[in-house]
Short mmCIF file of C-alpha atoms and ligand atoms in Angstrom, two decimals:
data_model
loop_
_atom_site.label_atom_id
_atom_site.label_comp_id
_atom_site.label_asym_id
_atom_site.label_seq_id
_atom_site.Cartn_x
_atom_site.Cartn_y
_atom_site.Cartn_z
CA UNK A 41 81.80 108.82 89.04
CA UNK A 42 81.25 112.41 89.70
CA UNK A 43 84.12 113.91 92.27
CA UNK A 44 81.44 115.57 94.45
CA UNK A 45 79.97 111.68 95.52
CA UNK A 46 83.60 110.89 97.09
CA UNK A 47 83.20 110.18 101.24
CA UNK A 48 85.70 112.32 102.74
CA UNK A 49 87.09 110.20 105.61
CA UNK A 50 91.07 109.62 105.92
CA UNK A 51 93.22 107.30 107.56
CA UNK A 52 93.45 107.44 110.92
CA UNK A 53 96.93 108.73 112.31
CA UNK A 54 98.21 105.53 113.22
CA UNK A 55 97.87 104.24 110.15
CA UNK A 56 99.57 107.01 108.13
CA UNK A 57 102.38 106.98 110.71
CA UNK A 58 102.74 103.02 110.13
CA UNK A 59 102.56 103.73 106.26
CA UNK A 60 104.98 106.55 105.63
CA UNK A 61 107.82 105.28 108.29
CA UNK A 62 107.77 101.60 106.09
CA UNK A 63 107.30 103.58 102.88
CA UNK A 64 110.67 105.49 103.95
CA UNK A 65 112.39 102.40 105.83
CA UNK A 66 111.51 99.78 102.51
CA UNK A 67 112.94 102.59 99.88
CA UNK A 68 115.66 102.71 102.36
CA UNK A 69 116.05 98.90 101.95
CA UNK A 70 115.49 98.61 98.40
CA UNK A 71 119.42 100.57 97.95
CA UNK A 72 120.41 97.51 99.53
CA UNK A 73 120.89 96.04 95.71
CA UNK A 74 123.47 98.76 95.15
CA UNK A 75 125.14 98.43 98.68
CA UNK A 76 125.59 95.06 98.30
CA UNK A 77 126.84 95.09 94.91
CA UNK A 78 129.84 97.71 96.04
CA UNK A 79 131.00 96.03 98.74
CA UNK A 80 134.46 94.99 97.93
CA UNK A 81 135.58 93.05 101.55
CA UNK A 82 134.31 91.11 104.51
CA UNK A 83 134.64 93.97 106.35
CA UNK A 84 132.32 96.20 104.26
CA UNK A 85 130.20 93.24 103.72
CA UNK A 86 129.61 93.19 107.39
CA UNK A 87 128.61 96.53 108.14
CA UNK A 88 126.63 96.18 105.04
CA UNK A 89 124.45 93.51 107.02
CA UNK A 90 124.66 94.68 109.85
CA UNK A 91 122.57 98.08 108.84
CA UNK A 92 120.36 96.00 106.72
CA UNK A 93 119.37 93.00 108.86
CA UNK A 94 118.35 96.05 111.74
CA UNK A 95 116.68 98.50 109.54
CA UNK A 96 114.86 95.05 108.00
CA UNK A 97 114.20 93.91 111.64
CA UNK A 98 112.35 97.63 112.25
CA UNK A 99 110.56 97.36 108.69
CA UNK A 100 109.48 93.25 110.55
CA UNK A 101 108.40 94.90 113.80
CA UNK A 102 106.16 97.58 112.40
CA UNK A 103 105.12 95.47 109.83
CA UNK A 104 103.04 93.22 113.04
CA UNK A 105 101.97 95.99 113.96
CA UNK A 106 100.08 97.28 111.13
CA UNK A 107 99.18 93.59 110.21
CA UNK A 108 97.61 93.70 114.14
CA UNK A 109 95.66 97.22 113.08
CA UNK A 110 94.56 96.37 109.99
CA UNK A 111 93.28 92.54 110.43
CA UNK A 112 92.69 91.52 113.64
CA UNK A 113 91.90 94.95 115.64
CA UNK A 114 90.18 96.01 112.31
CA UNK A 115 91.01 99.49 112.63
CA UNK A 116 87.94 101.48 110.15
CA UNK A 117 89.88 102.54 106.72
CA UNK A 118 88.34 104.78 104.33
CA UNK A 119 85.91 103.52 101.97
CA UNK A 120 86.68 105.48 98.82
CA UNK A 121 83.96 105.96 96.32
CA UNK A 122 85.32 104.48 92.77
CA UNK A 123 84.01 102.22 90.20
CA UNK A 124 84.40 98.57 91.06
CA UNK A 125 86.94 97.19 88.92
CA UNK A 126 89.10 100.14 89.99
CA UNK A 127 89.01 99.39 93.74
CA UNK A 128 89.56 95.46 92.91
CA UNK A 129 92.62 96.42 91.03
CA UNK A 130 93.68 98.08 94.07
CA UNK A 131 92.70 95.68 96.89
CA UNK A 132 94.61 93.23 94.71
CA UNK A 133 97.26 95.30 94.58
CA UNK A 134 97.15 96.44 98.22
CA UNK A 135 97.13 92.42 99.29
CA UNK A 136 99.68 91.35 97.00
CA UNK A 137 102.34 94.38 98.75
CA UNK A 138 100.93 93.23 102.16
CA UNK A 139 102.18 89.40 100.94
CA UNK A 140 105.72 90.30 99.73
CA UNK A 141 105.49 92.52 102.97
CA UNK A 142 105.71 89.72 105.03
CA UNK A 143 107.89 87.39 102.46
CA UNK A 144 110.82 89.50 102.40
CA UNK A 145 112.08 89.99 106.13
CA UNK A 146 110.76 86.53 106.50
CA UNK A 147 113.71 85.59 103.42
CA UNK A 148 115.86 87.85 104.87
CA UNK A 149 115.99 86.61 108.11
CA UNK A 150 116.59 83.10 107.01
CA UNK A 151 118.98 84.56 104.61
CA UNK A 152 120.88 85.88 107.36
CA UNK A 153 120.58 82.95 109.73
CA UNK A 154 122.45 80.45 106.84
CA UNK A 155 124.81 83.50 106.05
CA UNK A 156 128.46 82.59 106.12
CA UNK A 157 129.36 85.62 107.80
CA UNK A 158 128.03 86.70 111.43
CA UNK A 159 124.93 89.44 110.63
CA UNK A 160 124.93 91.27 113.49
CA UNK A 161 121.08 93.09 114.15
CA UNK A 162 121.83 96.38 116.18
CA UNK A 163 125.16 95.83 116.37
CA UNK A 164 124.23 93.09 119.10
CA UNK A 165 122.67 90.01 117.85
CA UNK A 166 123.88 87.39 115.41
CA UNK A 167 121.08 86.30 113.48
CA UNK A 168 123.68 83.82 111.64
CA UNK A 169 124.03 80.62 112.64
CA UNK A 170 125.93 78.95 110.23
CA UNK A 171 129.26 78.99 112.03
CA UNK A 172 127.36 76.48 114.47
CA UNK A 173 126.24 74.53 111.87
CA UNK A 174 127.53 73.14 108.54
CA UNK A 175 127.21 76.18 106.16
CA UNK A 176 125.07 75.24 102.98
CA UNK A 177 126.16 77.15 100.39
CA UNK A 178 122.83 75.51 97.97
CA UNK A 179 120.07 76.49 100.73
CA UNK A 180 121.77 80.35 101.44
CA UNK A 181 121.66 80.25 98.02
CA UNK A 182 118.41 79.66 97.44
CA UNK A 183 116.91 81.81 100.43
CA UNK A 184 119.31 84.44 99.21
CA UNK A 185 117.16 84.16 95.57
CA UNK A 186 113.95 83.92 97.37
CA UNK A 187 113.91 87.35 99.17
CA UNK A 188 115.83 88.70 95.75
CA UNK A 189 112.77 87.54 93.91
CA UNK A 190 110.53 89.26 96.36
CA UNK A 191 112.31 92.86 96.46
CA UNK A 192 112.10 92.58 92.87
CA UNK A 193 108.59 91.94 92.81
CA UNK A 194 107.90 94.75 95.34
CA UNK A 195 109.96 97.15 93.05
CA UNK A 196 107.31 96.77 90.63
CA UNK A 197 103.83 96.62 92.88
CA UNK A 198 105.28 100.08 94.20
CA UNK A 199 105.66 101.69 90.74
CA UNK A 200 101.83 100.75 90.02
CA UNK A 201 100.93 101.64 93.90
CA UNK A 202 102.95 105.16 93.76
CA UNK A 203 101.74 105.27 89.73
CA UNK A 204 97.96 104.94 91.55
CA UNK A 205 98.34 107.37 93.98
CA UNK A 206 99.47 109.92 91.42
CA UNK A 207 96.60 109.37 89.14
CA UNK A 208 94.26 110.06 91.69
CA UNK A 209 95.79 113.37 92.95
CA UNK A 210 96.86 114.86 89.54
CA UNK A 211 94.50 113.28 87.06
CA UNK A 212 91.26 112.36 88.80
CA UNK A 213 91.69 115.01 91.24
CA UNK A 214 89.90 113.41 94.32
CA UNK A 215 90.73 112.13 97.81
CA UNK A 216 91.90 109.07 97.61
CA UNK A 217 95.82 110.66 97.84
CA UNK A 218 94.57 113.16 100.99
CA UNK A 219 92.85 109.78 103.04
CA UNK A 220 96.51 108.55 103.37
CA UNK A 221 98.45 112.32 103.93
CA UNK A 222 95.93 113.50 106.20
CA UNK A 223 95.50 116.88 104.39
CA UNK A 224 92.66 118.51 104.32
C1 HEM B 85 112.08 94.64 104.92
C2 HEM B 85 112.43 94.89 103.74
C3 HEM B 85 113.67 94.38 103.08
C4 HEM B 85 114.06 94.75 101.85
C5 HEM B 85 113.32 95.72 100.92
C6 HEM B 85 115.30 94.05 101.55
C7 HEM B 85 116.00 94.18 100.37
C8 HEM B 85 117.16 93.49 100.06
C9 HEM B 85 117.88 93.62 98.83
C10 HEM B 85 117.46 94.56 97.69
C11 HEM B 85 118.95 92.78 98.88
C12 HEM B 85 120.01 92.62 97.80
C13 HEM B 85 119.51 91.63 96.80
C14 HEM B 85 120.30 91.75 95.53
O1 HEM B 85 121.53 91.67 95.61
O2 HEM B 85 119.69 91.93 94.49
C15 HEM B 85 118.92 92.10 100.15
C16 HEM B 85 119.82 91.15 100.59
C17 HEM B 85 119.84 90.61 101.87
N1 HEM B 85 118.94 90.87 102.88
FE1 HEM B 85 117.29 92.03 102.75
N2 HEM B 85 115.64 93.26 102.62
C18 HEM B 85 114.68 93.43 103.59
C19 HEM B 85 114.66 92.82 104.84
C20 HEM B 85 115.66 92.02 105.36
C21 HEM B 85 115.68 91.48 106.69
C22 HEM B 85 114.61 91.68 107.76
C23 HEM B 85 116.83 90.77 106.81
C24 HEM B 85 117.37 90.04 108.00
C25 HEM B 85 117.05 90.28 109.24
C26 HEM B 85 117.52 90.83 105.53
C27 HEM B 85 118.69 90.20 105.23
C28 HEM B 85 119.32 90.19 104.00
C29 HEM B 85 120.50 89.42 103.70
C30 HEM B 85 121.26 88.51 104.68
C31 HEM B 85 120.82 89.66 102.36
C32 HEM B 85 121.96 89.03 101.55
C33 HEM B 85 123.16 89.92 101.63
C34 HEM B 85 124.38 89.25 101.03
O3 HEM B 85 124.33 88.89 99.87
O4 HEM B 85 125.35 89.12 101.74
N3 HEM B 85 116.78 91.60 104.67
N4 HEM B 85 117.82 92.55 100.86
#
């Protein structure tokens, strides 16, 4: 496909702001494995959660947001000129991060609601629960695995998403990396 046939048209602005403040808040997130592996009290642990479960609850908030702009208001995105199986790899690809997207604070919060120890959003609101009821070690255990599973997962759609990205600006050389930056 010859570079001169690419359509020109970027993201609009709301979209890039949507996409680079989760880009920065999941990255963020995703030094939650070594955060939670250094913790060495309840006290740490805490504080640990406490940052977490509120930047998560941001990353869940502008997540319905985009999911609003993107499916039901069907904001226009760029239709980028490339051969077929290369924009089905990426749709795919796009869908799949959209998925774990919604998986993980959805995990996390439940997570956090059958967490022995009070998670405190903001500094305000317990999202635990489990002081009220009978704490289940087997079902925090398994939610706990659950949103593990899915930060894994997203680990490795954003090394092929990023990997993409970089193709297109260094190798192919076209627009596809500008239609999300905005540059000209
Ligand atoms: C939005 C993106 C999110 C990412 C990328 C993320 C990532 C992670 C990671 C990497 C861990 C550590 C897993 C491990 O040890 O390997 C973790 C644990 C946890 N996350 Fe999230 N998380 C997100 C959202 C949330 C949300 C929204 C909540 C709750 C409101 C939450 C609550 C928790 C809890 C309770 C744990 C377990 C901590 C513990 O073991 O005490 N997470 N998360």
């Amino acid at each position: 496909m010859s570079e001169t046939n690419m359509k020109a048209s970027n993201y609009d602005l709301g979209y890039r702001i949507l996409h680079w403040l989760m880009a920065i808040l999941i990255l963020l997130m995703l030094l939650a494995v070594m955060g939670f592996a250094s913790v060495t009290n309840n006290q740490e642990h805490m504080e640990m959660l406490m940052g977490h479960s509120s930047l998560g609850t941001l990353v869940g908030l502008f997540l319905i947001l985009r999911i609003f702009k993107r499916f039901i208001k069907k904001s226009p995105i760029p239709e980028q000129d490339l051969p077929k199986l290369q924009q089905r790899v990426a749709k795919t690809v796009q869908y799949a991060l959209y998925g774990l997207m919604v998986w993980i604070p959805v995990t996390g919060y439940l997570t956090a609601r059958f967490h022995e120890l009070p998670v405190m959003a903001f500094g305000r609101f317990n999202l635990s629960n489990a002081s009220q009821t009978m704490y289940n070690p087997e079902l925090f255990d398994a939610l706990r695995l659950g949103h593990e599973i899915g930060t894994k997962l997203i680990m490795v759609l954003l090394v092929l998403h990023i990997g993409g990205a970089f193709y297109h600006k260094l190798v192919k050389k076209d627009q596809v990396m500008r239609s999300m930056t905005g540059s000209k």
